[in-house]
PDB file of C-alpha atoms in Angstrom:
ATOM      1  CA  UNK A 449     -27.396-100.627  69.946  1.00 81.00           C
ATOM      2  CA  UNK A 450     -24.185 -98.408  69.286  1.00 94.00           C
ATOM      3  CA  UNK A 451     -22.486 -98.765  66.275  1.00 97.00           C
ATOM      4  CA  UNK A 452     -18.586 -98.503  66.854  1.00 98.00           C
ATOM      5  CA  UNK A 453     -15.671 -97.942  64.397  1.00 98.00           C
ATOM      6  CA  UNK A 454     -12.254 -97.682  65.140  1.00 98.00           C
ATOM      7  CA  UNK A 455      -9.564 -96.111  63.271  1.00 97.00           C
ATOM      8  CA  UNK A 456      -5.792 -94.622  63.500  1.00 97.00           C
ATOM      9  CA  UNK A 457      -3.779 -98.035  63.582  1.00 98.00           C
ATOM     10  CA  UNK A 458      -1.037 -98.648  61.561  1.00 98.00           C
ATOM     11  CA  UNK A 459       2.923 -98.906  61.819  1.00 98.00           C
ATOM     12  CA  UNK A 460       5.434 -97.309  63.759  1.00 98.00           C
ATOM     13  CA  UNK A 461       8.894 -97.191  65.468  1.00 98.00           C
ATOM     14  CA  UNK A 462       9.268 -97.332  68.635  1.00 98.00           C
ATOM     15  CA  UNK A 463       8.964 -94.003  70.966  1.00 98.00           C
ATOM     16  CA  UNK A 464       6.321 -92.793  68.448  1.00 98.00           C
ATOM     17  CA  UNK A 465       3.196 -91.944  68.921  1.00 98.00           C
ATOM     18  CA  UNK A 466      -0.519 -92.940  67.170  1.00 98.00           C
ATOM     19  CA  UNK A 467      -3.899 -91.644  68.261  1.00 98.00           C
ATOM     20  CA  UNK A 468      -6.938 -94.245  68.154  1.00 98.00           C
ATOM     21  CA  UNK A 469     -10.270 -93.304  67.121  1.00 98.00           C
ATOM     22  CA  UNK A 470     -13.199 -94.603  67.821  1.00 98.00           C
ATOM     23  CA  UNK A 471     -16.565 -93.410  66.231  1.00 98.00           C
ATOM     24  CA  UNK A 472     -19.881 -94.123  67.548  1.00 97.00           C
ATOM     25  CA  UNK A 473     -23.081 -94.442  65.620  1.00 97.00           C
ATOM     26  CA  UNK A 474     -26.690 -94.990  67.009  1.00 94.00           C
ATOM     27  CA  UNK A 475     -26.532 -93.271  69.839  1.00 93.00           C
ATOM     28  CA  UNK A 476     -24.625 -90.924  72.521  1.00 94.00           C
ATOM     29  CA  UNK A 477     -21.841 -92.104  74.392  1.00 94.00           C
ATOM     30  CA  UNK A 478     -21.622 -88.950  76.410  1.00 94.00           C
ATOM     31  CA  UNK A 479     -23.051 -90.724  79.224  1.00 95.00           C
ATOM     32  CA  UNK A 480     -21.186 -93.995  78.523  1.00 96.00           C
ATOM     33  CA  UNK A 481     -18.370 -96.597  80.455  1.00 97.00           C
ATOM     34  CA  UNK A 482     -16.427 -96.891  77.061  1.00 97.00           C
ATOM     35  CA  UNK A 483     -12.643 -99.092  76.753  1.00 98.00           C
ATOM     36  CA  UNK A 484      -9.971 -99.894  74.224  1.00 98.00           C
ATOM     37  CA  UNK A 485      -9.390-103.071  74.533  1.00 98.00           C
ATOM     38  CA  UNK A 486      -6.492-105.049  72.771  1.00 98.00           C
ATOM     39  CA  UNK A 487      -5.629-108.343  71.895  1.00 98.00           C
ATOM     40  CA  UNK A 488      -2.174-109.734  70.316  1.00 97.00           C
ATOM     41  CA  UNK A 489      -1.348-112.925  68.814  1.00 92.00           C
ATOM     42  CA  UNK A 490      -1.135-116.173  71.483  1.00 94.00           C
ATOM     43  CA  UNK A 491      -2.772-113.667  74.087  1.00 96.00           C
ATOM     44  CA  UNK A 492      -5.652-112.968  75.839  1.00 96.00           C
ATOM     45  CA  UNK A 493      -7.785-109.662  75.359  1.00 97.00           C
ATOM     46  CA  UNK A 494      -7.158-106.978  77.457  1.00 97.00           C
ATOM     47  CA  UNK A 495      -8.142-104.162  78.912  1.00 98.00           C
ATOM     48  CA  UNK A 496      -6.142-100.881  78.210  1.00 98.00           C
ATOM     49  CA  UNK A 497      -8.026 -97.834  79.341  1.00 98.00           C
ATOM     50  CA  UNK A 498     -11.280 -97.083  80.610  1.00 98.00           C
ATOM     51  CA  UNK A 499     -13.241 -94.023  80.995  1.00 97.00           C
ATOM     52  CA  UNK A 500     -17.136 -93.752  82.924  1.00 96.00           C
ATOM     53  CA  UNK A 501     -19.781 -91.332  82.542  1.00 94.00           C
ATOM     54  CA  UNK A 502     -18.842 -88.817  84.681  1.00 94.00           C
ATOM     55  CA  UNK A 503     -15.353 -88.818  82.610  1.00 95.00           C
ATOM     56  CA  UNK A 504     -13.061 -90.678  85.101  1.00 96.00           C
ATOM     57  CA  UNK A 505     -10.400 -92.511  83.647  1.00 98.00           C
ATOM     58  CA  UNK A 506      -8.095 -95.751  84.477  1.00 98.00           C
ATOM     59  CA  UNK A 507      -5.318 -97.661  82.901  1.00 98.00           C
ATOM     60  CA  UNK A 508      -3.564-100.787  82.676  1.00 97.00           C
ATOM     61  CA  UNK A 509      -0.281-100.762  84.199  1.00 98.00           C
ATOM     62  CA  UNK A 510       1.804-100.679  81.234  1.00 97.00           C
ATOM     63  CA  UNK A 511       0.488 -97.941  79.818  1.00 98.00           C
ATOM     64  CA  UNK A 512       0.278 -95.713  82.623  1.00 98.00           C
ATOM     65  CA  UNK A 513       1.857 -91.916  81.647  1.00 97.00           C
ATOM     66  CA  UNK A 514       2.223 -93.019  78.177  1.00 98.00           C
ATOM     67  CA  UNK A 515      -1.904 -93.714  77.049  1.00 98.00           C
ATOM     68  CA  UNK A 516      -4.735 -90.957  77.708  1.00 98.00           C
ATOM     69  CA  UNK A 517      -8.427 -92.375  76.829  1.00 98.00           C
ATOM     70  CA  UNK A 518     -10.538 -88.986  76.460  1.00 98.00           C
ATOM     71  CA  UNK A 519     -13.925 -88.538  74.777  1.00 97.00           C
ATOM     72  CA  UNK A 520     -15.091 -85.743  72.238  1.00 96.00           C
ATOM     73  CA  UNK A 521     -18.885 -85.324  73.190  1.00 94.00           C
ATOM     74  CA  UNK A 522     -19.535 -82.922  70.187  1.00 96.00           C
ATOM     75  CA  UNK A 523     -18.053 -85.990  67.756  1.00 97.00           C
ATOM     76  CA  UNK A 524     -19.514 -88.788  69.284  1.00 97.00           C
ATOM     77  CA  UNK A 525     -15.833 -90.110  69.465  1.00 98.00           C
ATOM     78  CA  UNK A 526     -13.561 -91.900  71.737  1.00 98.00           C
ATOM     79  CA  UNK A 527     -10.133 -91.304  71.478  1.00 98.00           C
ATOM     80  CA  UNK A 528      -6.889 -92.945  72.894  1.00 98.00           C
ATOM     81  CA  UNK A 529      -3.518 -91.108  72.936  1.00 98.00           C
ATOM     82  CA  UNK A 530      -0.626 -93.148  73.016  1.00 98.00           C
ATOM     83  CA  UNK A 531       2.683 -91.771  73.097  1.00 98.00           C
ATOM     84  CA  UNK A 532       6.477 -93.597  73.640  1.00 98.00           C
ATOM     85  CA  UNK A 533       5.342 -96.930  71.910  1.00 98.00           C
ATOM     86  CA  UNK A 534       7.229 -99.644  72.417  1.00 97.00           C
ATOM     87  CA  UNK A 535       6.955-103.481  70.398  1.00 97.00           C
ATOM     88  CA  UNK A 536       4.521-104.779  73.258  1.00 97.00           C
ATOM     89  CA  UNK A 537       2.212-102.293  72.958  1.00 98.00           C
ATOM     90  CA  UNK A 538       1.610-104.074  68.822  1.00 98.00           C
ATOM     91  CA  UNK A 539      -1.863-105.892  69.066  1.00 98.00           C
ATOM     92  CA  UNK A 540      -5.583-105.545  67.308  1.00 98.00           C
ATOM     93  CA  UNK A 541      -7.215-102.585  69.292  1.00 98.00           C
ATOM     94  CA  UNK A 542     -10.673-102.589  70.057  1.00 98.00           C
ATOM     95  CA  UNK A 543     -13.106 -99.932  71.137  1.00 98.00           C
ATOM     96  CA  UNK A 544     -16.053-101.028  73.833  1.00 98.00           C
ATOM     97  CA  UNK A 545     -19.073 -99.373  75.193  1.00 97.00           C
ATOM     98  CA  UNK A 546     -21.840-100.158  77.596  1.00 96.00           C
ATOM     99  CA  UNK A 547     -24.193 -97.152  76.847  1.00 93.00           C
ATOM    100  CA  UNK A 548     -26.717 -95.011  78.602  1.00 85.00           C
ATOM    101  CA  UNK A 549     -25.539 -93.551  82.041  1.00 86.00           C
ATOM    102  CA  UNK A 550     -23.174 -95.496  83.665  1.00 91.00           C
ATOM    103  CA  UNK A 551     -21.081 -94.706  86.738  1.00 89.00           C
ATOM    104  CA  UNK A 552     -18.304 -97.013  86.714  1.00 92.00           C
ATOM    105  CA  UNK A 553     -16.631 -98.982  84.098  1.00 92.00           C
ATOM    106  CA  UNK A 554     -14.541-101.815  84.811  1.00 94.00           C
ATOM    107  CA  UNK A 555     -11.875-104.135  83.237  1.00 96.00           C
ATOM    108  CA  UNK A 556     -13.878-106.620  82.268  1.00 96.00           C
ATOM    109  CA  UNK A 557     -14.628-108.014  78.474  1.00 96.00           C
ATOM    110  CA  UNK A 558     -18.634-109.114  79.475  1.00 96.00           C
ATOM    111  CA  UNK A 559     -19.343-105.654  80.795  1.00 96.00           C
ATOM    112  CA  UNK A 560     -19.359-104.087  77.500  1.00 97.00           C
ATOM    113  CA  UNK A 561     -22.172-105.388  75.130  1.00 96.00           C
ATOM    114  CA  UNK A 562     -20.958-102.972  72.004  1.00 97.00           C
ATOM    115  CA  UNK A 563     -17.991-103.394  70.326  1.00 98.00           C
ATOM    116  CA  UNK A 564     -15.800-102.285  67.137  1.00 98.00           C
ATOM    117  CA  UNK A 565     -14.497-104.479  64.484  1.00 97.00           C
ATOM    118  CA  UNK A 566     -10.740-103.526  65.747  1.00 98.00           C
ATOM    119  CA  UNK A 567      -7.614-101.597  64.212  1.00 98.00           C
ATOM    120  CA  UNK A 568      -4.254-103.020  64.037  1.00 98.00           C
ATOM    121  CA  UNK A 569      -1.055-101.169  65.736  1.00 98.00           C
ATOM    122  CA  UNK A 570       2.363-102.425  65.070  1.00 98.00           C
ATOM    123  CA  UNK A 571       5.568-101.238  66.489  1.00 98.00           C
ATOM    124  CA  UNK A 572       8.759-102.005  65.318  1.00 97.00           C
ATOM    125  CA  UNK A 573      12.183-101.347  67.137  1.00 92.00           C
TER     126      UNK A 573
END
């Protein structure tokens, strides 16, 4: 199994900008449907961003134009660019992956068998 640990959280005002990384261990994720994930108090998990193995990419609504999920094949890394921040987006952010070659990832929790311990992003107005 992939080993997966995310970093990059922490505290901002809102209309900043923070970029999650997530670092995976164990094997290649090259190949990989990967997430971020997030979860804040009194709500359910969900999904943010998604990205399959041949790199294409989907978001959750309220995120669109302001998150970018990419991948660094030479790092092993997933990263997720989020820019204009606002309170809602504060929540524990997790990083998922369902390796080997997959060809399309979905918004769904069980899908994804590997997953970090989480980083926390707060946003204050």
């Amino acid at each position: 199994a992939v080993q997966l640990v995310e970093s990059g959280g922490g505290s901002v005002q809102a209309g900043g900008s923070l970029t999650l990384s997530c670092a995976a261990s164990g094997y290649s994720i090259s190949r990989a449907c990967m997430g971020w994930f997030r979860q804040a108090p009194g709500k359910e998990r969900e999904g943010v961003a998604i990205i399959d193995g041949d790199g294409s990419t989907a978001y959750t609504d309220s995120v669109k134009g302001r998150f970018t999920i990419s991948r660094d094949n030479a790092k092993n890394t997933l990263l997720l660019q989020m820019n204009n921040l606002n309170p809602e987006d504060t929540a524990m952010y997790f990083c998922a992956a369902r390796v080997g070659t997959c060809y399309l990832a979905v918004f769904r929790i069980s899908f994804y068998p590997n997953w970090g311990q989480g980083t926390q992003v707060t946003v204050s107005s």
